[in-house]
Tab-separated table of C-alpha atoms in Angstrom:
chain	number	residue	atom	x	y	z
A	1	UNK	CA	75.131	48.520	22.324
A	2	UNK	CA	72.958	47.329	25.254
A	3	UNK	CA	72.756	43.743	26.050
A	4	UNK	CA	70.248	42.154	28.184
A	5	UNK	CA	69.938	38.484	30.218
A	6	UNK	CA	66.933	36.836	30.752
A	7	UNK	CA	65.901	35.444	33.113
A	8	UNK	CA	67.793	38.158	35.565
A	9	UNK	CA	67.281	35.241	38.324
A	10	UNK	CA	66.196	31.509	38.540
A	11	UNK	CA	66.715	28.536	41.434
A	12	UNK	CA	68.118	25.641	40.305
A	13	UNK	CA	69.011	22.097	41.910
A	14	UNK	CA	72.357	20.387	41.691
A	15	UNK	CA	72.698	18.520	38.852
A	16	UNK	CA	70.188	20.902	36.868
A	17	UNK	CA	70.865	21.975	33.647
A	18	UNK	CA	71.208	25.397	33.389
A	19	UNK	CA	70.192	28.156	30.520
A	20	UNK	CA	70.907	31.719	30.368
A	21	UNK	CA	70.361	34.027	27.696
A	22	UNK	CA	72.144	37.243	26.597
A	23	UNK	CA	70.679	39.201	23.711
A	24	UNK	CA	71.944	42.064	22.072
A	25	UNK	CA	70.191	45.243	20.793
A	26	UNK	CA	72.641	45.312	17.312
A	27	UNK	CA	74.948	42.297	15.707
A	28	UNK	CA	77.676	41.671	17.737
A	29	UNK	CA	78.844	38.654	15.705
A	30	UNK	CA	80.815	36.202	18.154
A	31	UNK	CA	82.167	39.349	20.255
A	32	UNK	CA	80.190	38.519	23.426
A	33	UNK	CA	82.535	36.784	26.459
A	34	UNK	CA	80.783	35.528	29.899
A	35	UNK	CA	82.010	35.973	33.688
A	36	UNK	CA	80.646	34.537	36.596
A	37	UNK	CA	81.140	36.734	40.036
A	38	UNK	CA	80.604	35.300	43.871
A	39	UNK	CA	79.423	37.607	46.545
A	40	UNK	CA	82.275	39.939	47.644
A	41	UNK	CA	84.524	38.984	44.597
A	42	UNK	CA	85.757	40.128	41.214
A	43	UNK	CA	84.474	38.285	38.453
A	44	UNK	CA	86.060	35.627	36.646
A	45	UNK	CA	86.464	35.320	32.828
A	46	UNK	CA	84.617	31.993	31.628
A	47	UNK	CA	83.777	32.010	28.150
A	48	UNK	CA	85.661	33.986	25.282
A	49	UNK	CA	84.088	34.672	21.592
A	50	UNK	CA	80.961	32.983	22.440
A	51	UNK	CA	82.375	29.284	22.857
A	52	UNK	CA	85.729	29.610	23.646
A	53	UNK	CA	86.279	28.252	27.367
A	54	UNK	CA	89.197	29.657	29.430
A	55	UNK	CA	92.005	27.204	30.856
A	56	UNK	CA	90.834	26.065	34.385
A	57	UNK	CA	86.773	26.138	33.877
A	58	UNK	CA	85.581	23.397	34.060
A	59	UNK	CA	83.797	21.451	30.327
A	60	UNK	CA	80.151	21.638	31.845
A	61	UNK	CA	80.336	25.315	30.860
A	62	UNK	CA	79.414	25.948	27.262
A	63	UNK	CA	78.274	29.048	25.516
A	64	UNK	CA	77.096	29.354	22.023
A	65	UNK	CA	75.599	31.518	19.670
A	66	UNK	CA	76.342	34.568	17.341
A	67	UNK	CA	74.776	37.918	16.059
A	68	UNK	CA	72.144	38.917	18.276
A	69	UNK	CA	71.476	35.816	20.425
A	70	UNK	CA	73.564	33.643	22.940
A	71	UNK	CA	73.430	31.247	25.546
A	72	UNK	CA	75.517	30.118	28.428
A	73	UNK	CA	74.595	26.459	29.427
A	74	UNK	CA	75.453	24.416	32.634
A	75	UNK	CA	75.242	21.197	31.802
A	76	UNK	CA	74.885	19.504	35.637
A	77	UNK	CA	75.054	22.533	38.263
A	78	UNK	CA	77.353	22.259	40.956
A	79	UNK	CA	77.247	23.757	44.224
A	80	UNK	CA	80.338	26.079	43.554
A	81	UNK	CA	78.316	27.526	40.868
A	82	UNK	CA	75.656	29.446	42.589
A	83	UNK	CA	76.955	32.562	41.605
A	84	UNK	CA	75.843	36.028	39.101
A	85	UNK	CA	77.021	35.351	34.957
A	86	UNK	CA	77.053	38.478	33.209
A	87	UNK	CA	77.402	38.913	29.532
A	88	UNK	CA	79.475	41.392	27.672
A	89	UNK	CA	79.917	42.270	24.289
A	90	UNK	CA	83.401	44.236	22.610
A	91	UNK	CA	82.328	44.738	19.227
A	92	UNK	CA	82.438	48.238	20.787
A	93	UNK	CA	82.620	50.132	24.070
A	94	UNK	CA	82.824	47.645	26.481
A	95	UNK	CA	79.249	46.992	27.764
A	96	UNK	CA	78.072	44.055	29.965
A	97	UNK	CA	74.359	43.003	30.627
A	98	UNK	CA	72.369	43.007	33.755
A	99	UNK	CA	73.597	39.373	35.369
A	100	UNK	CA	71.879	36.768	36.041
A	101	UNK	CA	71.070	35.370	39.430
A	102	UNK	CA	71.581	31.661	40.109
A	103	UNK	CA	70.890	30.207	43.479
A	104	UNK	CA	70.010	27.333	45.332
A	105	UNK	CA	66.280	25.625	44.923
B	1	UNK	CA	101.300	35.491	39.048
B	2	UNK	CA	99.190	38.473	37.682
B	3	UNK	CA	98.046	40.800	40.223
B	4	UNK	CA	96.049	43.804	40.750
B	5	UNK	CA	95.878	45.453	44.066
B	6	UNK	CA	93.114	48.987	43.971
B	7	UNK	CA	93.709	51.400	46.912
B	8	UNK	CA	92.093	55.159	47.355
B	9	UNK	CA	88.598	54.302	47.874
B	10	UNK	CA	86.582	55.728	50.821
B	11	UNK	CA	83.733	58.078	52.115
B	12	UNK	CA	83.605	61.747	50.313
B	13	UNK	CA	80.847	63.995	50.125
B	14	UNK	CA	79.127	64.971	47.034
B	15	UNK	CA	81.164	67.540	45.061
B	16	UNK	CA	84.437	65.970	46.540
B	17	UNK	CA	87.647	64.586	44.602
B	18	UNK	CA	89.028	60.612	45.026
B	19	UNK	CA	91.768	59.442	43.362
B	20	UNK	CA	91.699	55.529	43.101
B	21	UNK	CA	94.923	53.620	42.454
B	22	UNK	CA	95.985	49.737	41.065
B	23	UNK	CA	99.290	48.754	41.235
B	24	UNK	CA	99.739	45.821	38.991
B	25	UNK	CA	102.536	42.802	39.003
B	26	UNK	CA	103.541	39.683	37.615
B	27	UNK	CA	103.134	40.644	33.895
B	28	UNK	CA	104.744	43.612	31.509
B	29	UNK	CA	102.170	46.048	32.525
B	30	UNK	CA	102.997	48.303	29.969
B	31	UNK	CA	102.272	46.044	26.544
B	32	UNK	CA	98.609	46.501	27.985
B	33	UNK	CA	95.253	48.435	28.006
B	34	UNK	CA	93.915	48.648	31.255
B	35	UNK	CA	90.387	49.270	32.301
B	36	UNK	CA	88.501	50.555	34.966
B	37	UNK	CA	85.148	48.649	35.684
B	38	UNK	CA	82.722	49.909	38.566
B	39	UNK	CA	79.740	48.013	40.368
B	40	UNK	CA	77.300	49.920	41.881
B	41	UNK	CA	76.145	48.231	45.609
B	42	UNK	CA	74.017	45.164	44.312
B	43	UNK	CA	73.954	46.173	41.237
B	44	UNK	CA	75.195	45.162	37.732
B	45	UNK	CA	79.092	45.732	36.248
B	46	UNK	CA	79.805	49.275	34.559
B	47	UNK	CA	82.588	49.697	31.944
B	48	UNK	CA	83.865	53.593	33.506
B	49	UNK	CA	87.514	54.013	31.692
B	50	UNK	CA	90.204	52.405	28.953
B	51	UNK	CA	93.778	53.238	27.896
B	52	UNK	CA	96.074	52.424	25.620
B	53	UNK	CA	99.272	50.832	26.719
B	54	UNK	CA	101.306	54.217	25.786
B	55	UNK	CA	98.456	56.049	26.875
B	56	UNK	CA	97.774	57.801	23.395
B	57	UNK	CA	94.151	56.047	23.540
B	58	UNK	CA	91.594	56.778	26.205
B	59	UNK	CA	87.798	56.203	26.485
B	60	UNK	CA	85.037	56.937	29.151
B	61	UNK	CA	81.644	56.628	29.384
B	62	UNK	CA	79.309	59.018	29.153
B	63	UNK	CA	78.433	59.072	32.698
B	64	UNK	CA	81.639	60.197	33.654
B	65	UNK	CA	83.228	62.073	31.227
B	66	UNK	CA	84.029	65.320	31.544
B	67	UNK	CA	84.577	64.221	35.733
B	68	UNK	CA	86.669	61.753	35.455
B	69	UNK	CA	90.243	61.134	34.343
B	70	UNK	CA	92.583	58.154	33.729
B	71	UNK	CA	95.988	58.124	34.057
B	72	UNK	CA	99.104	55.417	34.293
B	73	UNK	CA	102.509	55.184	35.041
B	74	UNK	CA	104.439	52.744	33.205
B	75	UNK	CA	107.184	53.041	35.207
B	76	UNK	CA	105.431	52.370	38.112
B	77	UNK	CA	103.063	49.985	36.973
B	78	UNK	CA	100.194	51.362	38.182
B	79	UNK	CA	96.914	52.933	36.888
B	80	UNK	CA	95.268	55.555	38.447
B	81	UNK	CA	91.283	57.266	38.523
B	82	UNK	CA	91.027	60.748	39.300
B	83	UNK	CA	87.220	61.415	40.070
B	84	UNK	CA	86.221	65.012	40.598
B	85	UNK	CA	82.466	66.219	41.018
B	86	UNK	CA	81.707	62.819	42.533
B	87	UNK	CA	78.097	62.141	42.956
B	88	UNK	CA	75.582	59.902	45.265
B	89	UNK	CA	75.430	57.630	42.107
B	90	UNK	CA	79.430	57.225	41.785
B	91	UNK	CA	78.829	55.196	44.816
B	92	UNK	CA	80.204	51.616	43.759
B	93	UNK	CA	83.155	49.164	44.157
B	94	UNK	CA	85.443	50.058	41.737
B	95	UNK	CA	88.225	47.752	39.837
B	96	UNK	CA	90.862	47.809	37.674
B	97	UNK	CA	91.062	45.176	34.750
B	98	UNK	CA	93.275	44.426	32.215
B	99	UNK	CA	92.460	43.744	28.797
B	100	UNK	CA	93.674	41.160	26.814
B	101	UNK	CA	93.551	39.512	23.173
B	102	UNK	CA	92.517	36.090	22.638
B	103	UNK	CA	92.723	36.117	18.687
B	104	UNK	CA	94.473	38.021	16.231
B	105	UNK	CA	91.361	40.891	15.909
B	106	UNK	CA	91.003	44.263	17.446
B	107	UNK	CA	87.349	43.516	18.448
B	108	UNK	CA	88.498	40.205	20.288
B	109	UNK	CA	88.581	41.559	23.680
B	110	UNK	CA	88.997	39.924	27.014
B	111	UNK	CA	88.946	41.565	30.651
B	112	UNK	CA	91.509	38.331	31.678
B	113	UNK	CA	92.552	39.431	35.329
B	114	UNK	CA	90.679	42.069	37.436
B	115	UNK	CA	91.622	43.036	40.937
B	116	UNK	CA	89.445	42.666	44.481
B	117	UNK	CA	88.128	46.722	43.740
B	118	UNK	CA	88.130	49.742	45.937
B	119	UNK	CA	84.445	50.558	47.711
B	120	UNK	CA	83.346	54.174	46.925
B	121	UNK	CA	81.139	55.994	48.825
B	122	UNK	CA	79.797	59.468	48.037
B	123	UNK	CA	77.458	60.728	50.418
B	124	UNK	CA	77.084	63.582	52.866
C-alpha cells in the first residue's frame, strides 16, 4: 500500500492552523497512525487509528478520517511543533508516507 | 521506563557485512514484535524488518530480503540486524521499534517506543 502527504512542506505562523493530508492508494479503513520527528531524533507516536491521541500530546492535535483519506490538524501551532509528521498505515506491511515539512513563516 | 539503545552502525564498503544491535529495557521484551525502521539521510522513514515475539514470524521488505536477516534473543533482550551485500543505498540511520496494540485487532498496530538509531554508511 503506498501512502502519500500533501503538501510534502508548508510555513506556517504560530497560532496557525495547520492541515496535512495523507492519502492512501487502497482502503485502509481507520488503520493509519501519525508521528511527528525533530531534527536528529526518533519519531514520536501522536495519533493512533486515525483519531485516537496518545497520553502526553497535547488536545490541539487531531486527526480524522477513514478509507482512503485523512487529515492531521493543528489547531493553533506552537513553536515546539515545527517538526516532519509522517503518516503510516498497518492494514498491512508497515508503510509510512513521505512526511511533511512544517517550519517557521 | 522503556528503552531502546541501537549499537553496530558505522562506515563499510559496498559488498561488506554490519550487524546492528538494540538492547531493550524497562518492559517484558519478549511478549513483543519488534521492528526495524531505517531513514535514509534526509529522507523519509522505511519499514526494513518485523518479528514475532517467539520469533516464529518474520517479514522484510523487498529491498532487503534475501540480504538481510533479523534475529533476537529473548534472553538477552536484544534484537539484532545482520546486513550482508550492503549497498550505497543501505546508507541510513537505522532504529529499532517496538510494536504495540492499542485495540483488541491484529491490524491495530502501533510503533509506541523507538530508540535514537544507529547511522549506516556504505560507501567506498
Amino acid at each position: 500500500i503506498q501512502m502519500t502527504q500533501s503538501p510534502s512542506s508548508l510555513s506556517a505562523s504560530v497560532g496557525d492552523r495547520v492541515t496535512i493530508t495523507c492519502r492512501a492508494s487502497q482502503s485502509i479503513s481507520s488503520y493509519l497512525n501519525w508521528y511527528q520527528q525533530k531534527p536528529g531524533k526518533a519519531p514520536k507516536l501522536l495519533i493512533s487509528g486515525a483519531s485516537s491521541l496518545q497520553s502526553g500530546v497535547p488536545s490541539r492535535f487531531s486527526g480524522s478520517g477513514s478509507g482512503t483519506d485523512f487529515t492531521l490538524t493543528i489547531s493553533s501551532l506552537q513553536p515546539e511543533d515545527f517538526a516532519t509528521y509522517y503518516c503510516q498505515q498497518s492494514y498491512s506491511t508497515l508503510t509510512f508516507g513521505p512526511g511533511t515539512k512544517v517550519d517557521i513563516k | 521506563e522503556v528503552q531502546l539503545v541501537e549499537s553496530g552502525g558505522g562506515l563499510v564498503k559496498p559488498g561488506g557485512s554490519l550487524r546492528l544491535s538494540c538492547a531493550a529495557s524497562g518492559f517484558k521484551f519478549s511478549d513483543y514484535r519488534m521492528n526495524w525502521v531505517r531513514q535514509a539521510p534526509g529522507k523519509g522513514l522505511e519499514w526494513v524488518s518485523s518479528i514475532s515475539s517467539s520469533s516464529i514470524s518474520i517479514d522484510y521488505a523487498d529491498s532487503v530480503k534475501g540480504r538481510f536477516t533479523i534475529s533476537r534473543d529473548n534472553a538477552k533482550n536484544s534484537l539484532h540486524l545482520q546486513m550482508n551485500s550492503l549497498r550505497a543505498e543501505d546508507t541510513a540511520v537505522y532504529y529499532c521499534a517496538r510494536l504495540d496494540y492499542y485495540g483488541s485487532g491484529s491490524l491495530e498496530t502501533i510503533l509506541d517506543y523507538w530508540g535514537q538509531g544507529t547511522l549506516v554508511i556504505v560507501s567506498s
